[in-house]
PDB file of C-alpha atoms in Angstrom:
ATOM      1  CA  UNK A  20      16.972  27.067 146.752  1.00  0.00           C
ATOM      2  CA  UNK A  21      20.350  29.011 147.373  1.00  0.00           C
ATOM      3  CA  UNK A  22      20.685  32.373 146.663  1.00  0.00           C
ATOM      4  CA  UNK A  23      23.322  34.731 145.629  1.00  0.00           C
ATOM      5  CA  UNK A  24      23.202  38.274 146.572  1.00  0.00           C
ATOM      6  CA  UNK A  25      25.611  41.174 144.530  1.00  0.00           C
ATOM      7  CA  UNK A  26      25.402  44.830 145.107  1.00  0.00           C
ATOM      8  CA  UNK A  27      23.625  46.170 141.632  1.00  0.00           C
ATOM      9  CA  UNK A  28      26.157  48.701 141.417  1.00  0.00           C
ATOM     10  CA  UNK A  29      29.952  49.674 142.502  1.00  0.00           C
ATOM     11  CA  UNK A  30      32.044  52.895 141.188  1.00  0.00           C
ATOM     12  CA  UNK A  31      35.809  53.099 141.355  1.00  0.00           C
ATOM     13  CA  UNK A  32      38.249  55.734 139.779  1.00  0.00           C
ATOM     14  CA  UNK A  33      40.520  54.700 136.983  1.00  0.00           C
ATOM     15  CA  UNK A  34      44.067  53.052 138.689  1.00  0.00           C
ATOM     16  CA  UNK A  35      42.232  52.024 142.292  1.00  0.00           C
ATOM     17  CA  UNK A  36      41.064  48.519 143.646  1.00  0.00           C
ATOM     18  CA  UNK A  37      37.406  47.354 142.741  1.00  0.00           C
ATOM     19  CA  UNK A  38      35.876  44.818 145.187  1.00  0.00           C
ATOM     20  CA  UNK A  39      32.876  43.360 143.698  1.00  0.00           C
ATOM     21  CA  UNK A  40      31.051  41.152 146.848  1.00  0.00           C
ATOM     22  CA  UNK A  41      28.948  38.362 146.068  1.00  0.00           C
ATOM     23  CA  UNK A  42      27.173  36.800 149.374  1.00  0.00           C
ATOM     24  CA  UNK A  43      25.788  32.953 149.941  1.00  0.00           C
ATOM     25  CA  UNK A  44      25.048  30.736 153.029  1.00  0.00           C
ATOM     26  CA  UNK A  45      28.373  29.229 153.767  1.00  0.00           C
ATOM     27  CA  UNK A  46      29.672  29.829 150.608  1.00  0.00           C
ATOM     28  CA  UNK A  47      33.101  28.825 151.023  1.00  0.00           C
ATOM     29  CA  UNK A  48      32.453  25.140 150.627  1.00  0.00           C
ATOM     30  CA  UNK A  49      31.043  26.153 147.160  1.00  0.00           C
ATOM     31  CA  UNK A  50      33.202  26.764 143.837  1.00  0.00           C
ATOM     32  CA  UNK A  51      32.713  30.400 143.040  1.00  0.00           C
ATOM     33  CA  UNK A  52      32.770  31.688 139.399  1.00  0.00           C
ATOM     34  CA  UNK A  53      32.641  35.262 138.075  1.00  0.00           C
ATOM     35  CA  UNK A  54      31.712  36.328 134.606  1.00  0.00           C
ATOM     36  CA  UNK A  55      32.217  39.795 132.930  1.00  0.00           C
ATOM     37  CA  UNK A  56      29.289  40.892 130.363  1.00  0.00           C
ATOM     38  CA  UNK A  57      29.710  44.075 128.066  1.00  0.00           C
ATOM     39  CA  UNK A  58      26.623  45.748 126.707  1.00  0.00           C
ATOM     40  CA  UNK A  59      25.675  43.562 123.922  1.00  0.00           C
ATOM     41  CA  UNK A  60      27.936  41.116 124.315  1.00  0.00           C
ATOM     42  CA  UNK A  61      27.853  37.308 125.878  1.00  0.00           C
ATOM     43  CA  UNK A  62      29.127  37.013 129.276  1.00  0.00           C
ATOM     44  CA  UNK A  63      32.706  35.730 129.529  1.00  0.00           C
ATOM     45  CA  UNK A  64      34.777  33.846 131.985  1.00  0.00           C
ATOM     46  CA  UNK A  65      36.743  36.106 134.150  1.00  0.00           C
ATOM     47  CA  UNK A  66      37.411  33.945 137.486  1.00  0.00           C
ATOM     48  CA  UNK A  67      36.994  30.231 138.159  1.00  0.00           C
ATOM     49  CA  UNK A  68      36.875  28.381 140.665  1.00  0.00           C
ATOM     50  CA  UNK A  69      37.333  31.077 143.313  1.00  0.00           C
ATOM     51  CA  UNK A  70      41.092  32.368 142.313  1.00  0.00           C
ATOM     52  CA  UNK A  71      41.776  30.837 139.024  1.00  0.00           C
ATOM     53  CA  UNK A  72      42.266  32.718 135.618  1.00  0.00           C
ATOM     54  CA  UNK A  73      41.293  31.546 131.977  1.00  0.00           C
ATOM     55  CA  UNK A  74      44.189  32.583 129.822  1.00  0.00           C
ATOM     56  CA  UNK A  75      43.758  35.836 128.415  1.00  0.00           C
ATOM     57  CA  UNK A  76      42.724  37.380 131.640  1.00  0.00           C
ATOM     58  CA  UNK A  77      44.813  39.810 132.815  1.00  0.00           C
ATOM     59  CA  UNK A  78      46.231  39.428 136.373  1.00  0.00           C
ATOM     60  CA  UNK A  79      44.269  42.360 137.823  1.00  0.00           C
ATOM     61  CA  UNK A  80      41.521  39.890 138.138  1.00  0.00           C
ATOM     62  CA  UNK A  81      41.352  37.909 141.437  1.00  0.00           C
ATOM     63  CA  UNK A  82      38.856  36.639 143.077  1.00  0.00           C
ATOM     64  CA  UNK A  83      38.810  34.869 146.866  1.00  0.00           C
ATOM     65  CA  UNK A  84      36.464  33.131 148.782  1.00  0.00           C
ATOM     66  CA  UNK A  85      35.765  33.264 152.754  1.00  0.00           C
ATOM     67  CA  UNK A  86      32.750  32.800 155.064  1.00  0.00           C
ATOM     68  CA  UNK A  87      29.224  33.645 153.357  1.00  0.00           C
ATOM     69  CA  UNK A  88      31.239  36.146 151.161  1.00  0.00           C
ATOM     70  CA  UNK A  89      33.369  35.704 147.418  1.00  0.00           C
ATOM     71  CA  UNK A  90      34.934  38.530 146.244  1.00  0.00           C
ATOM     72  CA  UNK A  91      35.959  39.369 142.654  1.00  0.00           C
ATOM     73  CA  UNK A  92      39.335  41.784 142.851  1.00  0.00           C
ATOM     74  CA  UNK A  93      40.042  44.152 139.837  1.00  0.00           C
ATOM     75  CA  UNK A  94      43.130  45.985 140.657  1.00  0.00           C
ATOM     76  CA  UNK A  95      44.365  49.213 138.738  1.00  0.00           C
ATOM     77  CA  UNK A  96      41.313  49.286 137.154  1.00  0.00           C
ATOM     78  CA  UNK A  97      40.974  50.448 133.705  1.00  0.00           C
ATOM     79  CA  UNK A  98      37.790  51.944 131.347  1.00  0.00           C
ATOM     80  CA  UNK A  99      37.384  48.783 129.484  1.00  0.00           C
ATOM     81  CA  UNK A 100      36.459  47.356 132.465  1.00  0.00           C
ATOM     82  CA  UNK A 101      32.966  48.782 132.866  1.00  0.00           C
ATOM     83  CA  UNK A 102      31.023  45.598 132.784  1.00  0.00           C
ATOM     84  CA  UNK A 103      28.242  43.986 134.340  1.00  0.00           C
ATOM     85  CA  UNK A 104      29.682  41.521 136.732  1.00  0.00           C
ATOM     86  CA  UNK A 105      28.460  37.695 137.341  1.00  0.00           C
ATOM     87  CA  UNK A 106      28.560  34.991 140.505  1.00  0.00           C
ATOM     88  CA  UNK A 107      27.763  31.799 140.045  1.00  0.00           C
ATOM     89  CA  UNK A 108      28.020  28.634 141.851  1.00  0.00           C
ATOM     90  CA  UNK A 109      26.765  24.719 141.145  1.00  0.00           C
ATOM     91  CA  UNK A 110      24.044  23.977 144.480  1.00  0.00           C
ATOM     92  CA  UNK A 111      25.071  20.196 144.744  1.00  0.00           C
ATOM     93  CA  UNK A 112      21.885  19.782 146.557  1.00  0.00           C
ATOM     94  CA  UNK A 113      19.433  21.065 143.489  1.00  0.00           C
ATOM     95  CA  UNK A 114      21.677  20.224 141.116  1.00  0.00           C
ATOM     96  CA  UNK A 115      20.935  23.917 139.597  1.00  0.00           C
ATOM     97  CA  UNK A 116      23.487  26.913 138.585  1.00  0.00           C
ATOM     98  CA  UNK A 117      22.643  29.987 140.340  1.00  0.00           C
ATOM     99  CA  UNK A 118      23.595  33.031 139.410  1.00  0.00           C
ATOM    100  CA  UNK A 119      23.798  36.344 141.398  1.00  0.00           C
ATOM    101  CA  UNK A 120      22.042  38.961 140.140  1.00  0.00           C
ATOM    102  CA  UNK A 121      24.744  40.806 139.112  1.00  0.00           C
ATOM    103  CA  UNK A 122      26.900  43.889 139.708  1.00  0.00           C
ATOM    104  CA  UNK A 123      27.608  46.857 137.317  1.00  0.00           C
ATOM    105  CA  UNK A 124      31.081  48.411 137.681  1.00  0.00           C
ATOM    106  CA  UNK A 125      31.431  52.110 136.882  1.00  0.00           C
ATOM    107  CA  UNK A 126      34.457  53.546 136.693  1.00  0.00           C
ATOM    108  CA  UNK A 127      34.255  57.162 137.108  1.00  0.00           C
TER     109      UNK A 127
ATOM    110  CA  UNK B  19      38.500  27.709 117.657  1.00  0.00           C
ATOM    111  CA  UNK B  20      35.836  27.023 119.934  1.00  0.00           C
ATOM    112  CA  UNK B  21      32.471  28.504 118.616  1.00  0.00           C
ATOM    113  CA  UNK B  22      28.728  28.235 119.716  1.00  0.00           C
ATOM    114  CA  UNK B  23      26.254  29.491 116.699  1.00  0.00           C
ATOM    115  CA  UNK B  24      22.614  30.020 118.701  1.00  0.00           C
ATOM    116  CA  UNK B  25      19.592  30.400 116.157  1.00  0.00           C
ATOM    117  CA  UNK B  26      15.956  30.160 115.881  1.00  0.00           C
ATOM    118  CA  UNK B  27      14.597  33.003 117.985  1.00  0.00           C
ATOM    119  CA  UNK B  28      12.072  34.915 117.056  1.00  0.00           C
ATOM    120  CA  UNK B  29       8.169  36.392 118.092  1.00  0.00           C
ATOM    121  CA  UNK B  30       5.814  33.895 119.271  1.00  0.00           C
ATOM    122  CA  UNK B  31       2.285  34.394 120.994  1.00  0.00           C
ATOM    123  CA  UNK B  32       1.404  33.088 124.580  1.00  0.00           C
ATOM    124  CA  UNK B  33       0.760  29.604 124.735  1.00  0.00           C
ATOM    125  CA  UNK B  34       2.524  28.890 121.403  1.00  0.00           C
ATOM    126  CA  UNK B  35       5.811  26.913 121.278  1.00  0.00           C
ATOM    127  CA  UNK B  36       9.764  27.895 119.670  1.00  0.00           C
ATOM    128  CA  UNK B  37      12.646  25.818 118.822  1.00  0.00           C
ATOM    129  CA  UNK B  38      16.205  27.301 119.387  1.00  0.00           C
ATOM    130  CA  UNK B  39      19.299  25.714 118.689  1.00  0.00           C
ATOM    131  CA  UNK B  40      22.757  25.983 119.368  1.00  0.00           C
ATOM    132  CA  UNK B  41      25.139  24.684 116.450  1.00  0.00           C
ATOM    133  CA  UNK B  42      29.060  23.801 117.778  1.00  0.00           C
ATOM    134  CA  UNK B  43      32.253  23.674 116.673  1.00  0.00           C
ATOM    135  CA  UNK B  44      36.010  23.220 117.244  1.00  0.00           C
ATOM    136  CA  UNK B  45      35.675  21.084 119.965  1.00  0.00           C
ATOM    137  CA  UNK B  46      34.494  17.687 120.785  1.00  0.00           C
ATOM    138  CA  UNK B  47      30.711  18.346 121.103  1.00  0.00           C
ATOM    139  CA  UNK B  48      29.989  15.331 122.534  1.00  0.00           C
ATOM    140  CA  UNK B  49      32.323  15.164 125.208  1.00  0.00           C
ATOM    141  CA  UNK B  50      30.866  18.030 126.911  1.00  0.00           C
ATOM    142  CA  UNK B  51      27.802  18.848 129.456  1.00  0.00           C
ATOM    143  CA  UNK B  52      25.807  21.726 127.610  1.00  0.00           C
ATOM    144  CA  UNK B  53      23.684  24.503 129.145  1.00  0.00           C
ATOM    145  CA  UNK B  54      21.121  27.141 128.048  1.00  0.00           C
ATOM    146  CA  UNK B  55      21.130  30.467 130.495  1.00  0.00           C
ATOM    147  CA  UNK B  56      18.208  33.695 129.910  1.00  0.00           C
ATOM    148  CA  UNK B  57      18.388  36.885 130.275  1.00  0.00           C
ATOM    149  CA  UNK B  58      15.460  39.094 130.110  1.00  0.00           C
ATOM    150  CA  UNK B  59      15.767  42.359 128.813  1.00  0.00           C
ATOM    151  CA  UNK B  60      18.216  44.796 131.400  1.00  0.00           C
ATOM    152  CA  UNK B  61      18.151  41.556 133.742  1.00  0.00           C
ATOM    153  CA  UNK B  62      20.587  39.727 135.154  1.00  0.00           C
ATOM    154  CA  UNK B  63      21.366  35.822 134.168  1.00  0.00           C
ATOM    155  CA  UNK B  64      19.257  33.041 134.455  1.00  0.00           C
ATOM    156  CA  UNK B  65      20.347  29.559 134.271  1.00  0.00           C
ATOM    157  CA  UNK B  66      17.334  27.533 132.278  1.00  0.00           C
ATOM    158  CA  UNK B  67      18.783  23.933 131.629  1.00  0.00           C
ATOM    159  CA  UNK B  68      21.334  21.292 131.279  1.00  0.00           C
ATOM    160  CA  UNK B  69      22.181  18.520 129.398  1.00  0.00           C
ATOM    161  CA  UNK B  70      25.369  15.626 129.989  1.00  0.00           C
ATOM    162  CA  UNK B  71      27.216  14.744 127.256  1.00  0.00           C
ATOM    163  CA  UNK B  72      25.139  11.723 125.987  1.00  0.00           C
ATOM    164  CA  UNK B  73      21.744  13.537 126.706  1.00  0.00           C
ATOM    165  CA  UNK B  74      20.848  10.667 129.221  1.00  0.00           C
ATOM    166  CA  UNK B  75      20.608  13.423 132.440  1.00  0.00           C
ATOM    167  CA  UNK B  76      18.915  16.632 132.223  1.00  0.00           C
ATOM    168  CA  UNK B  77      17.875  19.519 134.717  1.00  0.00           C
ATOM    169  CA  UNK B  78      15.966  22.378 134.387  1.00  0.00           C
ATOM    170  CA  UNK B  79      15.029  25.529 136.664  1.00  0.00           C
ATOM    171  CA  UNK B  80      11.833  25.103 138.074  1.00  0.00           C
ATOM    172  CA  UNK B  81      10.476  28.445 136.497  1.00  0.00           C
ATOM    173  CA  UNK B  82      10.460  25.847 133.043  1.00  0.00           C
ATOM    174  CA  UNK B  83      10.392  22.820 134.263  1.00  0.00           C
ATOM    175  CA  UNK B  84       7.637  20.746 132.161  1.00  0.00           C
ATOM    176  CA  UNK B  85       7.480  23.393 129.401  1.00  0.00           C
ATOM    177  CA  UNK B  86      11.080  23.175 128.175  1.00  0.00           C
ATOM    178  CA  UNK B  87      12.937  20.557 126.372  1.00  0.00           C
ATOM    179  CA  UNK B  88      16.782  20.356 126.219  1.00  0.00           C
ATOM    180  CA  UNK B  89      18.387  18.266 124.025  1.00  0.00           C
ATOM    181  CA  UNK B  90      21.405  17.608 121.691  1.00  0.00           C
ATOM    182  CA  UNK B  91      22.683  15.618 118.620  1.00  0.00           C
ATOM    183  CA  UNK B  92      26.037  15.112 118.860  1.00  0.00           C
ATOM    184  CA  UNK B  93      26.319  13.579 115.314  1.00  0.00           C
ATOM    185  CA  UNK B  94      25.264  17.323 114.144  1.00  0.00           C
ATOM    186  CA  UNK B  95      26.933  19.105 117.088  1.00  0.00           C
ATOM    187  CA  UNK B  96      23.825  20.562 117.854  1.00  0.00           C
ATOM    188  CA  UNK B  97      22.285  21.617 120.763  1.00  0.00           C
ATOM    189  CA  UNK B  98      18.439  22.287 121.302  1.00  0.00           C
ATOM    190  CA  UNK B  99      15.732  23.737 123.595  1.00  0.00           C
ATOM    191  CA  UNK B 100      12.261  23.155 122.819  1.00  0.00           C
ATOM    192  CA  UNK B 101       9.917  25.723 124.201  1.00  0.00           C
ATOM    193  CA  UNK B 102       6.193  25.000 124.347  1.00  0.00           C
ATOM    194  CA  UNK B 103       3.320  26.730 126.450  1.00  0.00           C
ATOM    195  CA  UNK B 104       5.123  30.335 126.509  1.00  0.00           C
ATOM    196  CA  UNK B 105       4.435  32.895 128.684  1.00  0.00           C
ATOM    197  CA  UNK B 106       5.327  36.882 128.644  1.00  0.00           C
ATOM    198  CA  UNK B 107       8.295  36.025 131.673  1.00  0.00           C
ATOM    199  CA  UNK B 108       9.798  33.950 129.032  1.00  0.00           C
ATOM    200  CA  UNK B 109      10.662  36.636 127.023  1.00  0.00           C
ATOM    201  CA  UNK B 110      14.777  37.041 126.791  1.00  0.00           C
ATOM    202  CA  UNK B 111      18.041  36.571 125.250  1.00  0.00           C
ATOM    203  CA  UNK B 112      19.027  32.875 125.741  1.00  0.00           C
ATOM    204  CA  UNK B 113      22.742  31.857 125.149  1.00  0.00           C
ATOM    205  CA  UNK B 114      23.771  28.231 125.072  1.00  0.00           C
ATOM    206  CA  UNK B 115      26.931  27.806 126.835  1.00  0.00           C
ATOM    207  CA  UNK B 116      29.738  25.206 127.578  1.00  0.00           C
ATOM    208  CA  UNK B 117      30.758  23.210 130.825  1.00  0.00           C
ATOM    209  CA  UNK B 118      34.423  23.289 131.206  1.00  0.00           C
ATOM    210  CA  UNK B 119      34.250  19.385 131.492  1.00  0.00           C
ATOM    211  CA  UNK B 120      31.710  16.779 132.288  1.00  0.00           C
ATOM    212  CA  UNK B 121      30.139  18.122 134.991  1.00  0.00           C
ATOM    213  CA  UNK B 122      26.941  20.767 136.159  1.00  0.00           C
ATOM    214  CA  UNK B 123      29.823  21.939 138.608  1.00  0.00           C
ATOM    215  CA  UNK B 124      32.274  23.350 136.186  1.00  0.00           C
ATOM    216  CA  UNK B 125      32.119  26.987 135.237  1.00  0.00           C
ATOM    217  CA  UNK B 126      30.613  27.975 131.594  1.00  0.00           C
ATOM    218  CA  UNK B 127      34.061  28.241 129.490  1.00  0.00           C
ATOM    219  CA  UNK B 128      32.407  29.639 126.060  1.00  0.00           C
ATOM    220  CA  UNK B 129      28.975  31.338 124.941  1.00  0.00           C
ATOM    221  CA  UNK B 130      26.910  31.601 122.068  1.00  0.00           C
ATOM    222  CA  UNK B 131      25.900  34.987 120.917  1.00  0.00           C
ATOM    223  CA  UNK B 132      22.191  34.461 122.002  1.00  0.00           C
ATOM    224  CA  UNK B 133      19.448  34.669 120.465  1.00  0.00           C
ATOM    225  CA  UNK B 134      15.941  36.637 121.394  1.00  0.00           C
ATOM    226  CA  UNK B 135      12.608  35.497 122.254  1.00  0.00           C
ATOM    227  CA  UNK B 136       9.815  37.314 122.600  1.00  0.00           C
ATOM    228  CA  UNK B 137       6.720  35.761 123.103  1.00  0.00           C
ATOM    229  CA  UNK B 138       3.727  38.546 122.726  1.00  0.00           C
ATOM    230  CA  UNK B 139       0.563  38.724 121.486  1.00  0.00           C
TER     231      UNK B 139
END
């Protein structure tokens, strides 16, 4: 079965660049997607397919998609987002959703 | 508004069996693929199930495979996982969540709230 692999933790200081790594055989001919949880909250929809944005997502958010390695981007970071962070991908071959197993973002 | 009710959890003993069900509005229920996704407690996600839009196809993970039933009325917009022959690992918060269109391959555009299970005796 394919796996995703996250760091379980990254720590950035409020205003610099967070880059969140989520690794997968060949994963660039896969359609990356990155979700945001908040303690007690659902997870939301943060990136899709690789680069795009659901409305309501502020542009800080960016995400790419090279190699064995997607990246989720969160640029001038703020407090609010401290979050648990979420890959997942569609394995055509299984026809299962994998997740990573997810990275929390500190922000000092 | 898009909205995904999830309800039904609750304690159950090992071996015993749950219902959970996932009650939509705001959109065309029946239109879209549905999923149900676990997380145990401080874990990360865990996708458990799908369903198409006229519950002909379903998948599940093989951690559930032949225990779990998905299904879905789309004349009550509700969605449902049957849960039979529980175990301790079962134990989580499950969310049902939405395909962005009619397909396993689209991302997961809205979540329920979740609801826990905890299966102990």
């Amino acid at each position: 079965s394919y796996v995703l692999t996250q760091p379980p933790s990254v720590s950035v200081a409020p205003g610099k660049t967070a880059r969140l790594t989520c690794e997968g055989n060949n994963i660039v001919f896969k359609s990356v997607h990155w979700y945001q949880q908040k303690p007690g909250q659902a997870p939301g929809l943060v990136i899709y397919y690789d680069n795009d944005r659901p409305s309501g997502i502020p542009e800080r958010f960016s995400g790419s998609n090279s190699g064995n390695t997607a990246t989720l981007t969160v640029a001038r970071v703020e407090a609010g987002d401290e979050a648990d962070y979420y890959c997942q991908v569609w394995d055509s071959s299984s026809d299962h959703v994998v997740f990573g197993g997810g990275t929390k973002l500190t922000v000092l | 508004e898009v909205q995904l009710v999830d309800s039904g959890g609750g304690l159950v003993h090992p071996g015993g069996s749950l219902r959970i069900s996932c009650a939509a509005s705001g959109f065309t229920f029946s239109t879209y693929w549905m999923h149900w996704v676990r997380q145990a407690p401080g874990k990360g996600l865990v996708w458990v199930s799908r369903i198409d839009s006229d519950g002909g196809s379903t998948n599940y993970a093989d951690s559930v495979r032949g225990r779990f039933t998905i299904s879905r009325d789309n004349a009550k917009k509700t969605l449902y996982l049957q849960m039979d022959s529980l175990r301790a690992e079962d134990t989580a918060v499950y969310y049902c969540a939405r395909s962005m269109a009619d397909s396993a391959m689209f991302p997961f555009d809205h979540w329920g709230q979740g609801v826990l299970v905890t299966v102990s005796s």
